[in-house]
Short mmCIF file of C-alpha atoms in Angstrom, two decimals:
data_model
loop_
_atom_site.label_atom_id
_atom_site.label_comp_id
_atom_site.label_asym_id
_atom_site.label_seq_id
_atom_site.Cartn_x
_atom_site.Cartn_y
_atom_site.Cartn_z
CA UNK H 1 2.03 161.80 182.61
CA UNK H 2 1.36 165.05 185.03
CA UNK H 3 0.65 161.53 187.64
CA UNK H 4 3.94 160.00 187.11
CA UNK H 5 6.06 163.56 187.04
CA UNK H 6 4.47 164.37 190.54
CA UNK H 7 4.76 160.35 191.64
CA UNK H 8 8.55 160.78 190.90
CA UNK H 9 8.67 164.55 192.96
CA UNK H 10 6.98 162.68 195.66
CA UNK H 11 9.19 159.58 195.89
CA UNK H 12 12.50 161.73 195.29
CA UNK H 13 11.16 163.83 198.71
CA UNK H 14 10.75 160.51 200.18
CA UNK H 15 14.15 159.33 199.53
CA UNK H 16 15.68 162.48 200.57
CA UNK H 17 13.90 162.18 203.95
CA UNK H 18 14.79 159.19 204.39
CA UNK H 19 18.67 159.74 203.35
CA UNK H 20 18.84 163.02 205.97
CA UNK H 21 16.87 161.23 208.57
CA UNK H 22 19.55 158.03 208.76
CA UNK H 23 22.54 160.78 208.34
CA UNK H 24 21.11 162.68 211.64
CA UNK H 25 20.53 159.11 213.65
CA UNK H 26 23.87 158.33 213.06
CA UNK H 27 25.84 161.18 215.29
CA UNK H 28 25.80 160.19 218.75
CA UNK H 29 24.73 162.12 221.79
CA UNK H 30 22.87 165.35 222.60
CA UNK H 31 19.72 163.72 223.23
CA UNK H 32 17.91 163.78 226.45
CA UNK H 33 15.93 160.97 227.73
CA UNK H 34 12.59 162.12 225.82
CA UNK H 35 14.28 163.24 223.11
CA UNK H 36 14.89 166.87 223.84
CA UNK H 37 18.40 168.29 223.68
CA UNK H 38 20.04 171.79 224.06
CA UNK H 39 20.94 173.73 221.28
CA UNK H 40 24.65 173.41 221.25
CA UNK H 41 23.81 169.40 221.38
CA UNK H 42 21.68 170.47 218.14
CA UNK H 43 24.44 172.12 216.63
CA UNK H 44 26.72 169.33 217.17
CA UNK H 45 24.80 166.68 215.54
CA UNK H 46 25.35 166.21 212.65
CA UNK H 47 29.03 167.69 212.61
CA UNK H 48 30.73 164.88 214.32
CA UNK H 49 32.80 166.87 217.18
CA UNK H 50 32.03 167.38 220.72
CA UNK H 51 29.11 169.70 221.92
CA UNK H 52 30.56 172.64 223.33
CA UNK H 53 28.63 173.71 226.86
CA UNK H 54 29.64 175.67 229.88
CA UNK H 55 27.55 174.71 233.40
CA UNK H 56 27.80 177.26 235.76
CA UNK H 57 28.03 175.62 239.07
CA UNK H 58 27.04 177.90 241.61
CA UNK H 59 29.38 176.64 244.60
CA UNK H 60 27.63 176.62 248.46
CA UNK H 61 29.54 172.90 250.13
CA UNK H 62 32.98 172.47 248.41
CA UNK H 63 35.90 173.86 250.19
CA UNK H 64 37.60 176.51 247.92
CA UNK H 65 39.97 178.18 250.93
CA UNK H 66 42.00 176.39 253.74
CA UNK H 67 42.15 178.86 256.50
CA UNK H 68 44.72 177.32 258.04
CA UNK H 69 46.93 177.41 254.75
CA UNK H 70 46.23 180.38 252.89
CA UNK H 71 48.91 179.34 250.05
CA UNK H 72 47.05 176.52 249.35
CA UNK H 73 46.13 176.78 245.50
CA UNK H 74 42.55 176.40 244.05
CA UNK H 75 43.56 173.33 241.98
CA UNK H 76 44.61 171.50 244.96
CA UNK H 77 40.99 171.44 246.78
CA UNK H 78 39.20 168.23 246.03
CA UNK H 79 36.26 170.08 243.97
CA UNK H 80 38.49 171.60 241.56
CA UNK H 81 40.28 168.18 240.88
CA UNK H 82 36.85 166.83 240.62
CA UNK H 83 35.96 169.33 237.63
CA UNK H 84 39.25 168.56 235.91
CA UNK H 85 38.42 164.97 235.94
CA UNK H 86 34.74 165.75 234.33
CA UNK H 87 36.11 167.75 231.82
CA UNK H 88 38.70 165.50 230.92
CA UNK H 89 36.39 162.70 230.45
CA UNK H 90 33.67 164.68 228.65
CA UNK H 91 35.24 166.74 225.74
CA UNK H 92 33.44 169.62 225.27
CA UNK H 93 32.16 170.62 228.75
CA UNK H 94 33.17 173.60 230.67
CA UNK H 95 32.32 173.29 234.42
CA UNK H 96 32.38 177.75 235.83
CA UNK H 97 32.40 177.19 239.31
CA UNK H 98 31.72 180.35 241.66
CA UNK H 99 31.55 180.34 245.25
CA UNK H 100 28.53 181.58 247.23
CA UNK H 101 27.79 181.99 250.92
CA UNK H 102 25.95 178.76 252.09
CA UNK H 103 22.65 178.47 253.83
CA UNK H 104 19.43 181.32 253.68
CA UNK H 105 22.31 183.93 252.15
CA UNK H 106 22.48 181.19 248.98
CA UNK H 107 18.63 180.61 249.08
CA UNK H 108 17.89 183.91 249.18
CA UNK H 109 20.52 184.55 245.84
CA UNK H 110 19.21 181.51 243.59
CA UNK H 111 15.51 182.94 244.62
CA UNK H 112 16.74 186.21 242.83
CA UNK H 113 18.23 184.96 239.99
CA UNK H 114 15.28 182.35 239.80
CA UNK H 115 12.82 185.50 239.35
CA UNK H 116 14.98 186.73 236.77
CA UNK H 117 15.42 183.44 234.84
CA UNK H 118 19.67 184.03 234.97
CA UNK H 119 20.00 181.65 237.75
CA UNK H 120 23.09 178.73 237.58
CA UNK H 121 22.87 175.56 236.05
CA UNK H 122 23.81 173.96 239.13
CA UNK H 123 23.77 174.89 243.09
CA UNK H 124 23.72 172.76 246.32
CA UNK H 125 20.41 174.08 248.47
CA UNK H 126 19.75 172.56 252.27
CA UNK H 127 17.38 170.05 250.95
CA UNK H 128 13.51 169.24 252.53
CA UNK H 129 11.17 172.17 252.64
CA UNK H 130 14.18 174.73 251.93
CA UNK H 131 14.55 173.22 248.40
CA UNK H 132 11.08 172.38 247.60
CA UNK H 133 10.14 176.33 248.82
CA UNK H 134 11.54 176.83 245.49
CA UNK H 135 10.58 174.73 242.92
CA UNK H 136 8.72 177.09 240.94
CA UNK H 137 12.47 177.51 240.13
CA UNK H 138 13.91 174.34 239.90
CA UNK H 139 13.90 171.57 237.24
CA UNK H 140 11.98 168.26 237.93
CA UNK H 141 14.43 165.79 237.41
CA UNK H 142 12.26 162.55 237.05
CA UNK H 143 12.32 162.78 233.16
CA UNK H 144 16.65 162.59 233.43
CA UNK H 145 17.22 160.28 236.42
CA UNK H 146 17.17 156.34 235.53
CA UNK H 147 15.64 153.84 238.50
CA UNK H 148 19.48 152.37 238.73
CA UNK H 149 20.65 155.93 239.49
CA UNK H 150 18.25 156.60 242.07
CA UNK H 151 17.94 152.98 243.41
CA UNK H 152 22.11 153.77 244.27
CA UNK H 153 21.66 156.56 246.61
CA UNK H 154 19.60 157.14 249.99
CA UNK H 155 17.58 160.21 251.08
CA UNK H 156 15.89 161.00 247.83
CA UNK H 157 12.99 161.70 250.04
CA UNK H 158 14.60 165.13 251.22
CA UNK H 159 14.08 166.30 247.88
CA UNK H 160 11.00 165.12 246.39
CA UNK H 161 6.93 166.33 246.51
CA UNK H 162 5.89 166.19 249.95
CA UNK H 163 8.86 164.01 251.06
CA UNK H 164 7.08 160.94 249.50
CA UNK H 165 8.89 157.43 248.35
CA UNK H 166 7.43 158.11 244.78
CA UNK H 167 6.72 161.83 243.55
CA UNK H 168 8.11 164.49 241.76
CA UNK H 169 11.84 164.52 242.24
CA UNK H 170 13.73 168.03 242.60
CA UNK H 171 16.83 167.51 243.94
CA UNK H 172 19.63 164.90 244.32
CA UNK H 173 20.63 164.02 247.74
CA UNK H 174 24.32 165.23 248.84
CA UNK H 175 25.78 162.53 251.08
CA UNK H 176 24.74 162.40 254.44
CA UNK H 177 25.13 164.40 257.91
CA UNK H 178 24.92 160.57 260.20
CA UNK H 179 22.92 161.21 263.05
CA UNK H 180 23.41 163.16 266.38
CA UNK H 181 23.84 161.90 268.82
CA UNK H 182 26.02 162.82 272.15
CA UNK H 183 29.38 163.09 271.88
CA UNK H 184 31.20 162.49 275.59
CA UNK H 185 34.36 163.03 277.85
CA UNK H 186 34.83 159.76 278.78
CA UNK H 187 37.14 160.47 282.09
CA UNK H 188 34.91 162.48 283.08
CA UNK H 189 31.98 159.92 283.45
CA UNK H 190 34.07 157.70 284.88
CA UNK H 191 34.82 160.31 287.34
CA UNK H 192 31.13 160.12 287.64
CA UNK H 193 31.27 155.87 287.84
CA UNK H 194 29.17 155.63 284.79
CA UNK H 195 29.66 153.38 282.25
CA UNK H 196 27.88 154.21 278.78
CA UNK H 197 28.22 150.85 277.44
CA UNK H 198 25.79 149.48 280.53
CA UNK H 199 23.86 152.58 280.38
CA UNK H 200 19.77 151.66 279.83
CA UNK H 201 18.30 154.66 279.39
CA UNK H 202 14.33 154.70 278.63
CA UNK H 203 13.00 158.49 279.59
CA UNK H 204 13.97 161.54 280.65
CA UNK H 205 14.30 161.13 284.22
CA UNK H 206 16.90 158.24 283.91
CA UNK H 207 19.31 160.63 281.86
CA UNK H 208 19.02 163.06 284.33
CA UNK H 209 20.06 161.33 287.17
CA UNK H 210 22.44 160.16 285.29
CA UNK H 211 23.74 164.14 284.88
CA UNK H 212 23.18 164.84 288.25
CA UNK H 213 26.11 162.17 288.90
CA UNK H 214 28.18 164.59 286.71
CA UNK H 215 26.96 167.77 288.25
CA UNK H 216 27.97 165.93 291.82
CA UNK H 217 31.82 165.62 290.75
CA UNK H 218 31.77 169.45 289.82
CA UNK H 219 31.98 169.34 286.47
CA UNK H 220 29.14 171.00 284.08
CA UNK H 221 27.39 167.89 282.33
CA UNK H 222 25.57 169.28 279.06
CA UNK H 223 27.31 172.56 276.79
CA UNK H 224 24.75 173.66 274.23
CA UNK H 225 24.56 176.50 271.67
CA UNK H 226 22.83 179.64 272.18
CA UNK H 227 19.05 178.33 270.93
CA UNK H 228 19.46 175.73 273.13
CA UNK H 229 20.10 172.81 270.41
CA UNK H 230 16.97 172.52 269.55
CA UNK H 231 17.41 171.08 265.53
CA UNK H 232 20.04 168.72 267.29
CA UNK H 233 18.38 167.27 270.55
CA UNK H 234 15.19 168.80 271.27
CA UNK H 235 13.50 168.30 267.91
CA UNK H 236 14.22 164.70 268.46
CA UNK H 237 12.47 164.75 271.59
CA UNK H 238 9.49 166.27 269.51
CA UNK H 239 9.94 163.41 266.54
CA UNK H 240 10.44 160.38 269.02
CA UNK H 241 6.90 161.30 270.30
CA UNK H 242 5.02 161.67 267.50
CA UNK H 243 6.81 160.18 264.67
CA UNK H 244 7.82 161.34 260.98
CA UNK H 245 4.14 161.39 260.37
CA UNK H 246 3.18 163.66 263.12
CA UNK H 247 5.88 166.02 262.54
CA UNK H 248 4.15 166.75 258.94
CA UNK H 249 0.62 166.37 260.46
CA UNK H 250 2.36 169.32 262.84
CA UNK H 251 3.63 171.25 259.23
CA UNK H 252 0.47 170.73 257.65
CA UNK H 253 -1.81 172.16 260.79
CA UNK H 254 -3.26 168.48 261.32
CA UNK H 255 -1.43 168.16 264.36
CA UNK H 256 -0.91 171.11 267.06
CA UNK H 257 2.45 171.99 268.40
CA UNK H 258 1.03 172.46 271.81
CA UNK H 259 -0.09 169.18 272.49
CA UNK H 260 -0.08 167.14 275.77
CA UNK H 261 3.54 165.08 274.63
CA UNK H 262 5.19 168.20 272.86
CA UNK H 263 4.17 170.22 276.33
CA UNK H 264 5.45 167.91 278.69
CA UNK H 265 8.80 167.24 276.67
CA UNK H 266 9.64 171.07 276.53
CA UNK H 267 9.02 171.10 280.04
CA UNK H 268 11.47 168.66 280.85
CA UNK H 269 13.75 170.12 278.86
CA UNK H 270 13.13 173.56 280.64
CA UNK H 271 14.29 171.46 283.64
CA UNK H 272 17.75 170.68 282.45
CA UNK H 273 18.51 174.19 282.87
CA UNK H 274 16.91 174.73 285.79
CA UNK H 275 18.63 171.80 287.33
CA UNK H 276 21.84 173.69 286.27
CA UNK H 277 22.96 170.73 283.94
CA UNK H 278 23.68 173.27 281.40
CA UNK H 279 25.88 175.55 279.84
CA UNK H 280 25.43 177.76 276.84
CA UNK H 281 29.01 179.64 277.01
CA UNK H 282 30.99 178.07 274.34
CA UNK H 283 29.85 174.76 274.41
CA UNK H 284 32.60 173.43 271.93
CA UNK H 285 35.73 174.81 273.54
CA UNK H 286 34.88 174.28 277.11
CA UNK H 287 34.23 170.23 275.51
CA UNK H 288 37.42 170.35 273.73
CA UNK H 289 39.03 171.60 277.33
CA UNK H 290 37.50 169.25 279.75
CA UNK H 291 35.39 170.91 281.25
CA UNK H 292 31.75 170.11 280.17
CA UNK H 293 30.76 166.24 279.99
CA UNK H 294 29.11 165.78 276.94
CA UNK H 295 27.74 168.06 273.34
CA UNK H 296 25.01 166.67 270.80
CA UNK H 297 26.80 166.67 267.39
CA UNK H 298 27.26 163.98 264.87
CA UNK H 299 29.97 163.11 262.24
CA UNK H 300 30.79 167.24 261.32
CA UNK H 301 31.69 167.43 264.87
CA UNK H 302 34.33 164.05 265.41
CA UNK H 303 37.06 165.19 263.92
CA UNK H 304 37.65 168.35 266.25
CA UNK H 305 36.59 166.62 268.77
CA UNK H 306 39.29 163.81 268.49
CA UNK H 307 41.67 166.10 267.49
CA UNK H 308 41.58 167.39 271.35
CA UNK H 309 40.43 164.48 273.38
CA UNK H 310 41.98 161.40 271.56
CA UNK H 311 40.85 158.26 272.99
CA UNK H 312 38.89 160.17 275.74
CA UNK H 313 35.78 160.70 273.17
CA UNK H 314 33.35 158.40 273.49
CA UNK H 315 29.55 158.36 271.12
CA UNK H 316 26.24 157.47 272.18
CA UNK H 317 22.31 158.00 271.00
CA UNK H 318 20.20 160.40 273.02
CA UNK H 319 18.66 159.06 275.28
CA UNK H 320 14.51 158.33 274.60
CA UNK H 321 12.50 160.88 276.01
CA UNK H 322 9.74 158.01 277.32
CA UNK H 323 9.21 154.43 276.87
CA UNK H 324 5.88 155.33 274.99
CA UNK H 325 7.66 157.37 272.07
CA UNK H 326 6.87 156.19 269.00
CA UNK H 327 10.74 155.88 267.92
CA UNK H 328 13.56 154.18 269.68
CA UNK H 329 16.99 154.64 270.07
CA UNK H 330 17.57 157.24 267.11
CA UNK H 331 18.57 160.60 266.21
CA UNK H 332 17.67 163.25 263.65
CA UNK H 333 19.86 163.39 260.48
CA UNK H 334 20.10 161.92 256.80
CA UNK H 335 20.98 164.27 253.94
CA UNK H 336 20.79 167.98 254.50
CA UNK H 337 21.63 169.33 251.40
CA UNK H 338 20.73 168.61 247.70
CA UNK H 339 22.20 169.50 244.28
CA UNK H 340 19.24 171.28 242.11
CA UNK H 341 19.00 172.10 238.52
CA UNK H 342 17.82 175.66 238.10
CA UNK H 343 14.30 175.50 235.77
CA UNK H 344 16.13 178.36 233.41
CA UNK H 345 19.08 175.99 232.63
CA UNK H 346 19.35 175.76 229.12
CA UNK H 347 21.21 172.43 229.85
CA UNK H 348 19.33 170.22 232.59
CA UNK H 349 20.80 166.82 231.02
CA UNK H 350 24.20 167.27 231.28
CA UNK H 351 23.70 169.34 234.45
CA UNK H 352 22.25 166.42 236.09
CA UNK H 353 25.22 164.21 234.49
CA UNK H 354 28.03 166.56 236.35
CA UNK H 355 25.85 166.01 239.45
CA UNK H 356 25.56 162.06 239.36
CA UNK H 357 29.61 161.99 238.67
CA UNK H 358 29.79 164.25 241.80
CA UNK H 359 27.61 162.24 243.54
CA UNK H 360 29.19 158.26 242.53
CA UNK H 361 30.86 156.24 244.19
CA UNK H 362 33.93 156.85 242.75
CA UNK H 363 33.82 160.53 243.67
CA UNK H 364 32.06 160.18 247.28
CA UNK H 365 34.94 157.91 248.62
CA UNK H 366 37.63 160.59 246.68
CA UNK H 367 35.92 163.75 248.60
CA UNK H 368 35.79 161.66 252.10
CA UNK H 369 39.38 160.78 252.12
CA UNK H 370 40.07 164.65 251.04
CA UNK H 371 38.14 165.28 254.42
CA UNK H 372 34.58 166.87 253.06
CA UNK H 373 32.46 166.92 256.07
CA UNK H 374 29.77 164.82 254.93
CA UNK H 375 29.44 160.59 255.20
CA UNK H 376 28.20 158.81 252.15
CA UNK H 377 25.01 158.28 250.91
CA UNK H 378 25.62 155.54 247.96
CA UNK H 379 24.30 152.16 249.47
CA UNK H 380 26.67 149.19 250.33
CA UNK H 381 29.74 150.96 251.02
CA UNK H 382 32.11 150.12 253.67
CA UNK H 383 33.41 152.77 255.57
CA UNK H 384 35.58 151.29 257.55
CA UNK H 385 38.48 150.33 254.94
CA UNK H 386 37.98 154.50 254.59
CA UNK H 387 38.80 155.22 257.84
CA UNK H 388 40.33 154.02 260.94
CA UNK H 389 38.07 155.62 263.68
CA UNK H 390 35.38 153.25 264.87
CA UNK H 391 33.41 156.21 265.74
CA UNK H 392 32.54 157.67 261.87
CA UNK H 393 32.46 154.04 260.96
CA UNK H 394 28.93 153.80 263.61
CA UNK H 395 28.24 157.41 261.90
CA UNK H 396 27.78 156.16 258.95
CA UNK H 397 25.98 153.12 260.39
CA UNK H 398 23.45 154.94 262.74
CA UNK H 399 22.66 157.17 259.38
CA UNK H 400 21.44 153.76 257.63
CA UNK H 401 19.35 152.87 260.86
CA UNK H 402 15.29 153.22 260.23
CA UNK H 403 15.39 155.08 263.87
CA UNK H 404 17.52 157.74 261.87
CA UNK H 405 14.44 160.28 261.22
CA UNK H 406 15.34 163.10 259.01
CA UNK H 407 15.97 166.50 259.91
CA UNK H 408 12.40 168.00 261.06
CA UNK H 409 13.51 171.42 260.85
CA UNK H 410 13.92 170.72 256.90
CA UNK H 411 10.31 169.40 256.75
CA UNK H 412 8.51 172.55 258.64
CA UNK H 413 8.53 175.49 256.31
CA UNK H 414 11.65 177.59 256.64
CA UNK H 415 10.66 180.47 258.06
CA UNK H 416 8.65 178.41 261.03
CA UNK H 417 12.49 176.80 261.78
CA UNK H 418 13.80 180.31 262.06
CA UNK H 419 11.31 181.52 263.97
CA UNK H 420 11.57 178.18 266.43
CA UNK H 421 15.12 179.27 266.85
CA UNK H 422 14.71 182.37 267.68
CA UNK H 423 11.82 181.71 270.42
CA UNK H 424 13.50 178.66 271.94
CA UNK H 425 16.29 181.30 272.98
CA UNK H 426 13.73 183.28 275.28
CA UNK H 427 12.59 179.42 276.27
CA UNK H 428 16.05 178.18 277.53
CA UNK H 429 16.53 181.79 279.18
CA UNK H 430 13.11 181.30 280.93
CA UNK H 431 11.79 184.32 279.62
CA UNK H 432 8.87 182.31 277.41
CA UNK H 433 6.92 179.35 279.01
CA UNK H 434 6.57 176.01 277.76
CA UNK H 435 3.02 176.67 276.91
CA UNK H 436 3.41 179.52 275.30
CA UNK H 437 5.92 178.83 273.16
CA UNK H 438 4.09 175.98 272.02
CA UNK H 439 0.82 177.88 271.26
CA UNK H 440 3.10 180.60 269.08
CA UNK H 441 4.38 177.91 267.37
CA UNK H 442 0.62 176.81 266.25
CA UNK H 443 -0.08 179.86 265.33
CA UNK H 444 3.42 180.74 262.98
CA UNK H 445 2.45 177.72 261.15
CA UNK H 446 -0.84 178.78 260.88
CA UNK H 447 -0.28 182.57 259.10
CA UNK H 448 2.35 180.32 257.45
CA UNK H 449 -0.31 178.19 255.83
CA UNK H 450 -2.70 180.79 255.27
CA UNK H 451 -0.28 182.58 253.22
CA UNK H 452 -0.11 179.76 250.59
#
């Protein structure tokens, strides 16, 4: 009998398993894609009401303050609407959003808080080698993201392992920046008798003649920033030349900055400015006011821009710096910035879900029209029922061109960018030589690399 007593304990266990395991399949939700889910998910199963989680959303892109109406209430900005909407739809979820400074200050602050495992749930990093500096901190989001969500969005390359097609994915790309290009005065290059829409220009001696013609009529062609432009125009130069893969042979010390292409294309830069084609004294305002030709910017820069020259703007590529680069007709651009899951999150599924509603369709063509300074990056979108200036409508087109090659100061390492910056000041200035520059560049990288 002692058989059948402990047959009977066994298959009353059984049953019981059985019974609780059905009861626990039966509440929906809380589950990640392999199964996992937080602890309030945990606690919610089971109970039948809606998981309670807060996502702390650690705010660098979203406009929070109008400077030109400071009455303007919080709820009224498009991100704040967005949340409402979120929460609305998704009992249960608490979206804390808290502004940061953007750019290195906002690095620098998730790096902290990264350390001490009390980072957010949620940030928006520049993307490339910015974000990926910091993965030790961030949470791989291959595991949460399905092939239809990724297959809906471009520039997924910015944020994954070595900027691959395939690899380990640690960021979601945030819209995109188009592709600069130059951004012209178009009395004033008439003044000049040139027409941009006949313009053929194939190197870097055919644009400047072409600014000498400017230069003749007394007007300054060219108004660039302090460091000379060199993420917006001269780094295009450097990718034309020797292509996306060259610029991380360059990164990964495969490739030497001071090469015989790079050398002669920063000396023909050099020559703009000795040629006097260029001004570094507020290049935006004296555009604005007439008096300089033409700026390299892209879409962040065409709504100013109209606002004070109307029908007088005009948009064109950069010229090619030679007929033998190994690009044509293109720009640098694509998506700048990414939304990252911090690694300490104690929520990575439904942080990633707040991100993809951010980043749909839906909400990408809501934030536009609310006048967020970034173009789209879902596919198949036409921007032209969104707008009626035919010059973000070619933004958005030139950013979906295969000549578009993404930013290469997000694939070197951050610190090289900042210290390209701050050497292609002394360049511009004359102070540094082309050479030289070139050869300090090879050997930043190189401590760089060591360092790893």
């Amino acid at each position: 009998m002692k058989w059948q007593k402990n047959g009977l304990i066994m298959l009353l266990v059984l049953c019981i398993g059985l019974l609780s395991a059905c009861s626990s399949g039966s509440q929906g939700g809380g589950a990640s894609s392999d199964g996992a889910s937080s602890p309030q998910a945990q606690e919610a199963e089971g109970s039948g009401q809606p998981k309670n989680v807060k996502l702390v959303f650690w705010n660098t892109s979203y406009p929070t303050i109008d400077a030109n109406n400071k009455t303007k209430r919080k709820e009224d900005f498009y991100i704040y609407k967005a949340i409402k909407r979120y929460e609305e739809a998704n009992p249960g979820i608490t979206i804390d959003i808290q502004d940061i400074p953007d750019g290195t200050n906002a690095m620098t602050k998730f790096q902290t808080a990264g350390i001490a495992k009390n980072g957010p749930d949620i940030t928006n990093l520049w993307s490339g080698s910015y974000t990926l500096d910091l993965k030790q901190y961030l949470q791989p989001l291959d595991q949460y993201l399905k092939q239809e969500q990724i297959d809906a969005l471009t520039g997924w390359n910015a944020a994954t392992e070595n900027f691959a097609d395939n690899g380990t994915i640690y960021g979601v790309p945030d819209g995109s920046d188009g592709t600069i290009g130059i951004l012209y005065n178009k009395e004033l290059f008439a003044d000049a008798g040139i027409d941009p829409e006949k313009l053929d220009l194939n190197n870097a001696k055919q644009f400047m003649d072409m600014l000498q013609k400017i230069k003749d009529k007394g007007f300054t062609p060219i108004g660039m920033g302090d460091d000379g432009d060199f993420v917006y125009f001269l780094d295009y130069w450097f990718a034309q030349m020797v292509g996306t893969a060259g610029i991380n042979d360059i990164t990964n010390g495969k490739m030497k900055f001071n090469n015989p292409e790079l050398l002669n294309v920063v000396q023909q830069y050099v020559q703009l400015y000795k040629n006097g084609f260029v001004t570094n004294d507020q290049p935006q305002t004296q555009f604005y006011n007439g008096k300089v030709a033409l700026i390299f910017g892209g879409f962040g820069y065409i709504k100013d821009a109209r606002a004070a020259l109307g029908d007088k703007l005009g948009m064109m590529k950069i010229p090619d710096f030679s007929e033998s680069a190994l690009v044509h007709n293109g720009g640098v651009g694509g998506s700048g910035a990414d939304f990252v899951v911090s690694k300490s999150s104690e929520h990575p599924e439904e942080a990633l879900k707040f991100i993809m509603f951010l980043l749909s369709e839906e909400e990408q063509i809501a934030r536009f029209k609310d006048g967020y300074g970034k173009l789209l990056n879902v596919k198949n979108v036409d921007v032209s029922k969104l707008t009626d200036d035919p010059l973000i409508v070619q933004q958005q087109q030139w950013a979906n061109e295969e000549s578009t090659i993404f930013w290469p100061d997000n694939i070197y390492p951050s610190e090289l960018s900042s210290y390209i910056s701050s050497l292609n000041s002394l360049v511009i200035k004359q102070q540094l030589s082309a050479e030289d520059f070139l050869s300090k560049l090879d050997q930043k990288r190189d401590e760089i690399i060591a360092q790893k």
